[in-house]
mmCIF file of C-alpha atoms in Angstrom:
data_model
loop_
_atom_site.group_PDB
_atom_site.id
_atom_site.type_symbol
_atom_site.label_atom_id
_atom_site.label_comp_id
_atom_site.label_asym_id
_atom_site.label_seq_id
_atom_site.Cartn_x
_atom_site.Cartn_y
_atom_site.Cartn_z
ATOM 1 C CA MET A 1 131.373 89.564 106.389
ATOM 2 C CA ILE A 2 129.767 89.647 102.948
ATOM 3 C CA LYS A 3 131.501 87.339 100.467
ATOM 4 C CA MET A 4 128.906 87.343 97.672
ATOM 5 C CA VAL A 5 126.629 90.013 96.227
ATOM 6 C CA ALA A 6 123.728 88.500 94.274
ATOM 7 C CA THR A 7 122.115 91.237 92.231
ATOM 8 C CA ASP A 8 119.280 91.655 89.808
ATOM 9 C CA ILE A 9 120.074 93.639 86.650
ATOM 10 C CA ASP A 10 117.189 95.741 85.310
ATOM 11 C CA GLY A 11 116.057 98.429 87.728
ATOM 12 C CA THR A 12 118.784 97.484 90.200
ATOM 13 C CA ILE A 13 122.149 98.061 88.540
ATOM 14 C CA LEU A 14 120.942 98.936 85.034
ATOM 15 C CA GLY A 15 118.836 102.067 84.639
ATOM 16 C CA TYR A 16 115.569 102.416 82.795
ATOM 17 C CA ASP A 17 117.538 104.096 80.025
ATOM 18 C CA PHE A 18 119.606 100.883 79.757
ATOM 19 C CA VAL A 19 122.740 102.744 80.824
ATOM 20 C CA PHE A 20 125.006 101.903 83.771
ATOM 21 C CA ARG A 21 125.688 104.769 86.123
ATOM 22 C CA PRO A 22 129.439 105.344 86.628
ATOM 23 C CA ALA A 23 129.166 104.761 90.382
ATOM 24 C CA VAL A 24 127.702 101.300 89.775
ATOM 25 C CA LYS A 25 130.641 100.363 87.560
ATOM 26 C CA ARG A 26 133.101 101.616 90.158
ATOM 27 C CA CYS A 27 131.239 99.789 92.903
ATOM 28 C CA ILE A 28 131.329 96.445 91.110
ATOM 29 C CA LYS A 29 135.029 96.871 90.368
ATOM 30 C CA GLU A 30 135.683 97.623 94.034
ATOM 31 C CA LEU A 31 133.785 94.500 95.062
ATOM 32 C CA THR A 32 135.730 92.255 92.718
ATOM 33 C CA ASP A 33 139.018 93.890 93.727
ATOM 34 C CA GLN A 34 138.155 93.031 97.340
ATOM 35 C CA GLY A 35 137.552 89.397 96.365
ATOM 36 C CA ILE A 36 133.774 89.576 96.852
ATOM 37 C CA LYS A 37 131.906 87.507 94.281
ATOM 38 C CA VAL A 38 129.377 89.492 92.222
ATOM 39 C CA VAL A 39 126.714 87.286 90.648
ATOM 40 C CA LEU A 40 124.110 88.515 88.168
ATOM 41 C CA VAL A 41 120.699 87.003 88.955
ATOM 42 C CA THR A 42 118.208 87.823 86.218
ATOM 43 C CA GLY A 43 115.156 86.813 84.252
ATOM 44 C CA ARG A 44 117.099 87.529 81.073
ATOM 45 C CA MET A 45 118.394 84.737 78.880
ATOM 46 C CA HIS A 46 122.013 83.746 79.475
ATOM 47 C CA SER A 47 123.358 85.109 76.204
ATOM 48 C CA ALA A 48 121.882 88.546 76.909
ATOM 49 C CA ALA A 49 123.028 88.607 80.539
ATOM 50 C CA GLU A 50 126.540 87.616 79.521
ATOM 51 C CA LYS A 51 126.862 90.847 77.533
ATOM 52 C CA ILE A 52 126.042 92.744 80.724
ATOM 53 C CA ALA A 53 128.645 90.783 82.677
ATOM 54 C CA GLN A 54 131.285 91.553 80.067
ATOM 55 C CA LYS A 55 130.556 95.273 80.247
ATOM 56 C CA LEU A 56 131.079 95.146 83.999
ATOM 57 C CA ASP A 57 134.078 92.780 83.948
ATOM 58 C CA ILE A 58 132.159 90.211 85.987
ATOM 59 C CA THR A 59 133.532 86.702 85.466
ATOM 60 C CA THR A 60 131.387 84.589 87.796
ATOM 61 C CA PRO A 61 128.736 82.170 86.489
ATOM 62 C CA ILE A 62 125.442 83.858 85.568
ATOM 63 C CA ILE A 63 122.042 82.983 86.995
ATOM 64 C CA SER A 64 119.511 83.490 84.197
ATOM 65 C CA TYR A 65 115.871 82.624 83.414
ATOM 66 C CA GLN A 66 114.735 83.575 86.945
ATOM 67 C CA GLY A 67 117.039 80.884 88.300
ATOM 68 C CA GLY A 68 116.373 78.272 85.641
ATOM 69 C CA MET A 69 119.992 78.205 84.520
ATOM 70 C CA ILE A 70 123.418 78.765 86.017
ATOM 71 C CA LYS A 71 126.061 78.827 83.326
ATOM 72 C CA GLU A 72 129.708 79.731 83.214
ATOM 73 C CA GLN A 73 130.708 82.461 80.818
ATOM 74 C CA GLY A 74 132.610 82.139 77.567
ATOM 75 C CA GLU A 75 132.384 79.851 74.571
ATOM 76 C CA GLY A 76 131.579 76.371 75.737
ATOM 77 C CA GLY A 77 130.706 77.604 79.226
ATOM 78 C CA GLN A 78 129.528 74.756 81.438
ATOM 79 C CA ILE A 79 125.908 74.625 82.584
ATOM 80 C CA LEU A 80 126.048 74.104 86.331
ATOM 81 C CA TYR A 81 122.302 74.037 87.024
ATOM 82 C CA GLU A 82 119.275 73.864 84.717
ATOM 83 C CA LYS A 83 115.552 73.432 85.276
ATOM 84 C CA THR A 84 113.231 73.518 82.246
ATOM 85 C CA LEU A 85 109.504 73.343 81.592
ATOM 86 C CA SER A 86 108.025 69.998 80.636
ATOM 87 C CA PRO A 87 107.183 69.827 76.900
ATOM 88 C CA ASN A 88 103.513 69.097 77.614
ATOM 89 C CA ARG A 89 103.072 72.064 79.942
ATOM 90 C CA ALA A 90 104.952 74.317 77.532
ATOM 91 C CA LYS A 91 102.675 73.277 74.655
ATOM 92 C CA GLU A 92 99.600 73.875 76.808
ATOM 93 C CA ILE A 93 100.786 77.396 77.689
ATOM 94 C CA ILE A 94 101.593 78.162 74.052
ATOM 95 C CA GLN A 95 98.105 77.108 72.928
ATOM 96 C CA TRP A 96 96.471 79.125 75.712
ATOM 97 C CA ALA A 97 98.435 82.202 74.669
ATOM 98 C CA LYS A 98 97.509 81.751 71.009
ATOM 99 C CA ALA A 99 93.840 81.381 71.858
ATOM 100 C CA ASN A 100 93.956 84.630 73.838
ATOM 101 C CA ASN A 101 96.014 86.613 71.313
ATOM 102 C CA ILE A 102 98.923 87.029 73.741
ATOM 103 C CA HIS A 103 102.378 87.913 72.524
ATOM 104 C CA THR A 104 104.678 85.105 73.631
ATOM 105 C CA ASN A 105 108.452 84.806 73.826
ATOM 106 C CA LEU A 106 109.542 81.167 73.771
ATOM 107 C CA TYR A 107 113.053 80.389 75.010
ATOM 108 C CA MET A 108 114.553 77.003 74.120
ATOM 109 C CA ASP A 109 118.211 76.094 74.486
ATOM 110 C CA ASP A 110 118.955 79.786 75.101
ATOM 111 C CA VAL A 111 117.402 80.835 71.777
ATOM 112 C CA LEU A 112 114.453 83.249 71.628
ATOM 113 C CA TYR A 113 111.581 82.351 69.292
ATOM 114 C CA VAL A 114 108.477 84.400 68.449
ATOM 115 C CA GLU A 115 105.628 83.840 66.023
ATOM 116 C CA HIS A 116 105.105 87.474 65.052
ATOM 117 C CA ASP A 117 107.699 90.113 64.235
ATOM 118 C CA ASN A 118 105.627 92.832 65.890
ATOM 119 C CA ILE A 119 106.084 95.974 67.951
ATOM 120 C CA ALA A 120 106.201 94.001 71.208
ATOM 121 C CA ILE A 121 109.226 91.925 70.231
ATOM 122 C CA LYS A 122 110.992 94.858 68.594
ATOM 123 C CA ARG A 123 110.554 96.910 71.753
ATOM 124 C CA TYR A 124 111.654 94.042 73.987
ATOM 125 C CA THR A 125 114.720 93.025 71.996
ATOM 126 C CA GLY A 126 115.681 96.485 70.785
ATOM 127 C CA GLU A 127 116.204 97.685 74.329
ATOM 128 C CA ARG A 128 118.242 94.604 75.182
ATOM 129 C CA PHE A 129 120.061 93.907 71.885
ATOM 130 C CA ILE A 130 118.809 90.325 71.746
ATOM 131 C CA PRO A 131 118.598 88.319 68.498
ATOM 132 C CA TYR A 132 115.427 86.334 67.867
ATOM 133 C CA GLN A 133 113.926 83.925 65.358
ATOM 134 C CA VAL A 134 110.448 84.249 63.855
ATOM 135 C CA CYS A 135 108.642 80.987 63.162
ATOM 136 C CA ASN A 136 105.418 79.085 63.702
ATOM 137 C CA PHE A 137 105.666 77.396 67.095
ATOM 138 C CA ASP A 138 103.784 74.418 65.616
ATOM 139 C CA ASP A 139 106.828 73.764 63.437
ATOM 140 C CA LEU A 140 109.182 73.560 66.413
ATOM 141 C CA GLU A 141 110.040 70.534 68.490
ATOM 142 C CA ILE A 142 109.085 71.819 71.923
ATOM 143 C CA LYS A 143 111.781 70.672 74.333
ATOM 144 C CA ASN A 144 114.388 72.160 76.662
ATOM 145 C CA VAL A 145 112.122 75.172 77.291
ATOM 146 C CA ASN A 146 113.992 77.564 79.556
ATOM 147 C CA LYS A 147 111.107 79.989 79.944
ATOM 148 C CA ILE A 148 107.922 81.341 78.416
ATOM 149 C CA LEU A 149 107.337 85.084 78.645
ATOM 150 C CA CYS A 150 103.943 86.652 77.914
ATOM 151 C CA ILE A 151 103.978 90.403 77.227
ATOM 152 C CA ASP A 152 101.498 93.258 77.115
ATOM 153 C CA PHE A 153 103.176 96.664 77.175
ATOM 154 C CA ASP A 154 99.794 98.444 77.203
ATOM 155 C CA ASP A 155 97.811 96.740 79.961
ATOM 156 C CA ALA A 156 99.516 95.786 83.230
ATOM 157 C CA GLU A 157 96.216 94.639 84.741
ATOM 158 C CA ARG A 158 95.809 92.134 81.931
ATOM 159 C CA VAL A 159 99.224 90.725 82.821
ATOM 160 C CA THR A 160 98.174 90.437 86.471
ATOM 161 C CA GLY A 161 95.165 88.468 85.304
ATOM 162 C CA TRP A 162 97.377 86.046 83.400
ATOM 163 C CA VAL A 163 99.506 85.453 86.486
ATOM 164 C CA GLU A 164 96.484 84.767 88.669
ATOM 165 C CA PHE A 165 94.876 82.464 86.087
ATOM 166 C CA LEU A 166 98.016 80.439 85.394
ATOM 167 C CA ARG A 167 98.924 80.083 89.063
ATOM 168 C CA GLU A 168 95.508 78.567 89.713
ATOM 169 C CA LYS A 169 95.600 76.345 86.639
ATOM 170 C CA MET A 170 99.238 75.249 86.938
ATOM 171 C CA PRO A 171 100.210 75.494 90.623
ATOM 172 C CA GLU A 172 103.258 73.275 90.106
ATOM 173 C CA LEU A 173 104.967 75.978 88.007
ATOM 174 C CA TYR A 174 106.708 79.224 88.984
ATOM 175 C CA ILE A 175 104.688 82.122 87.554
ATOM 176 C CA VAL A 176 105.565 85.716 88.390
ATOM 177 C CA LYS A 177 105.420 89.298 87.160
ATOM 178 C CA SER A 178 108.969 90.474 86.566
ATOM 179 C CA THR A 179 107.806 93.922 85.439
ATOM 180 C CA PRO A 180 104.267 95.301 85.257
ATOM 181 C CA TYR A 181 104.137 94.071 81.642
ATOM 182 C CA PHE A 182 105.849 90.664 81.810
ATOM 183 C CA CYS A 183 104.352 87.355 82.944
ATOM 184 C CA GLU A 184 107.191 84.841 83.311
ATOM 185 C CA ILE A 185 106.566 81.093 83.394
ATOM 186 C CA THR A 186 109.244 78.600 84.435
ATOM 187 C CA ASN A 187 109.860 75.339 86.225
ATOM 188 C CA ASN A 188 109.069 75.588 89.946
ATOM 189 C CA GLU A 189 112.760 75.091 90.744
ATOM 190 C CA ALA A 190 113.700 77.869 88.324
ATOM 191 C CA LYS A 191 113.675 80.453 91.088
ATOM 192 C CA LYS A 192 116.381 82.924 92.015
ATOM 193 C CA SER A 193 116.434 81.481 95.522
ATOM 194 C CA CYS A 194 117.138 77.954 94.263
ATOM 195 C CA ALA A 195 119.987 79.082 92.035
ATOM 196 C CA VAL A 196 121.643 81.271 94.663
ATOM 197 C CA GLU A 197 121.399 78.414 97.147
ATOM 198 C CA PHE A 198 123.115 76.135 94.625
ATOM 199 C CA LEU A 199 126.065 78.525 94.328
ATOM 200 C CA ARG A 200 126.150 79.089 98.085
ATOM 201 C CA GLN A 201 126.661 75.389 98.636
ATOM 202 C CA LYS A 202 129.077 75.036 95.715
ATOM 203 C CA TRP A 203 131.281 77.811 97.086
ATOM 204 C CA GLY A 204 130.949 76.790 100.727
ATOM 205 C CA LEU A 205 129.407 80.074 101.852
ATOM 206 C CA GLN A 206 127.094 80.786 104.755
ATOM 207 C CA LYS A 207 123.763 82.422 104.064
ATOM 208 C CA GLU A 208 124.718 85.426 106.213
ATOM 209 C CA GLU A 209 127.673 86.020 103.879
ATOM 210 C CA ILE A 210 125.328 86.790 100.966
ATOM 211 C CA LEU A 211 123.883 90.230 100.149
ATOM 212 C CA ALA A 212 120.916 90.034 97.770
ATOM 213 C CA ILE A 213 119.521 93.099 95.983
ATOM 214 C CA GLY A 214 116.539 93.539 93.647
ATOM 215 C CA ASP A 215 113.566 95.677 92.682
ATOM 216 C CA GLN A 216 110.657 93.580 91.351
ATOM 217 C CA ASN A 217 108.352 90.817 92.580
ATOM 218 C CA ASN A 218 110.508 88.154 90.930
ATOM 219 C CA ASP A 219 113.259 89.311 93.319
ATOM 220 C CA ILE A 220 111.285 88.207 96.370
ATOM 221 C CA GLU A 221 112.871 84.784 95.881
ATOM 222 C CA LEU A 222 116.276 86.423 95.490
ATOM 223 C CA LEU A 223 115.981 88.273 98.787
ATOM 224 C CA LYS A 224 115.006 85.024 100.528
ATOM 225 C CA ALA A 225 118.379 83.563 99.541
ATOM 226 C CA GLY A 226 120.464 86.314 101.122
ATOM 227 C CA GLY A 227 121.500 86.769 104.689
ATOM 228 C CA ILE A 228 120.654 90.409 104.011
ATOM 229 C CA GLY A 229 117.885 91.165 101.523
ATOM 230 C CA VAL A 230 117.790 94.683 100.085
ATOM 231 C CA ALA A 231 114.976 96.245 98.092
ATOM 232 C CA MET A 232 115.688 99.173 95.819
ATOM 233 C CA GLY A 233 113.871 102.419 96.584
ATOM 234 C CA ASN A 234 112.162 102.021 93.207
ATOM 235 C CA GLY A 235 111.109 98.480 94.128
ATOM 236 C CA THR A 236 107.582 97.135 94.334
ATOM 237 C CA PRO A 237 105.633 97.360 97.616
ATOM 238 C CA GLU A 238 105.547 93.557 97.787
ATOM 239 C CA LEU A 239 109.331 93.322 97.576
ATOM 240 C CA LYS A 240 109.881 96.080 100.114
ATOM 241 C CA ALA A 241 107.649 94.198 102.568
ATOM 242 C CA CYS A 242 110.043 91.224 102.349
ATOM 243 C CA ALA A 243 113.270 93.211 102.605
ATOM 244 C CA ASP A 244 115.606 93.584 105.559
ATOM 245 C CA TYR A 245 116.572 97.006 104.272
ATOM 246 C CA ILE A 246 115.265 99.485 101.686
ATOM 247 C CA THR A 247 117.956 101.453 99.917
ATOM 248 C CA ASP A 248 117.727 104.486 97.624
ATOM 249 C CA THR A 249 116.430 104.405 94.046
ATOM 250 C CA ILE A 250 118.436 103.395 91.022
ATOM 251 C CA GLU A 251 118.622 107.044 89.931
ATOM 252 C CA ASN A 252 120.261 107.848 93.275
ATOM 253 C CA ASP A 253 122.722 104.921 93.247
ATOM 254 C CA GLY A 254 120.753 102.771 95.677
ATOM 255 C CA PHE A 255 122.797 99.688 94.802
ATOM 256 C CA VAL A 256 126.035 101.499 95.617
ATOM 257 C CA LYS A 257 124.681 102.825 98.918
ATOM 258 C CA ALA A 258 123.577 99.356 99.985
ATOM 259 C CA VAL A 259 126.949 97.846 99.114
ATOM 260 C CA GLU A 260 128.790 100.555 101.029
ATOM 261 C CA LYS A 261 126.580 99.946 104.058
ATOM 262 C CA PHE A 262 126.744 96.163 104.226
ATOM 263 C CA CYS A 263 130.054 95.313 102.543
ATOM 264 C CA GLU A 264 131.946 97.996 104.454
ATOM 265 C CA ILE A 265 133.654 99.393 101.388
ATOM 266 C CA LYS A 266 133.835 102.913 100.070
ATOM 267 C CA VAL A 267 133.274 103.486 96.382
ATOM 268 C CA LYS A 268 135.719 105.984 94.943
ATOM 269 C CA GLU A 269 134.289 109.208 93.563
#
């Protein structure tokens, strides 16, 4: 019996138009009404993911930063789990990005910093309603780095090249494409699998009692943590190859169909 649904946000429950389909909202309500824990597992920062949770009336702790943080919701919410980048590695990545003219989002203590108020950051934050601060990274004390995100909205192959280069240069870190345009860099224990496993143990669940659902390569780790791993129909080929089951696309309520199949509930029309 499924007791926890661990789900990605973007491309899984939240559409590309950044709107929740009504069936998804009803599905999540049905899950919570049945006492099944719904946990958001995302690359987003905690403060941004918490807004999503509030819209869906989800009250469980949120897994953010690819698994780098688990934090309870609300003012003064307790951090249950946190893995950050070392200051030296973070500085090295920042300098590499500057030298290669790469737009970089720097997340420290759940605050987003950028050096340039450009189209890339406006597009990224505008779609997600995230506040950010513009400053010279050289003026910051680099510590408690939750994540570094390198972005190129125009050249997905360039992003692939960054991932390959950084993985070879810094094999001790977790480096992954979370969309075709995002290269995410975190601590090696800042993985969705590590964070879900932490909650599994905290709540005394069995792995087979967890349903994990996602759509991108950064969700490969998420699917590993579930007793049942589901890839969205709009998911990447790499994710689908790791999945126990491939559901429908987000446009066709794939999340809802997977929940109905494995949680044995029926979402009201």
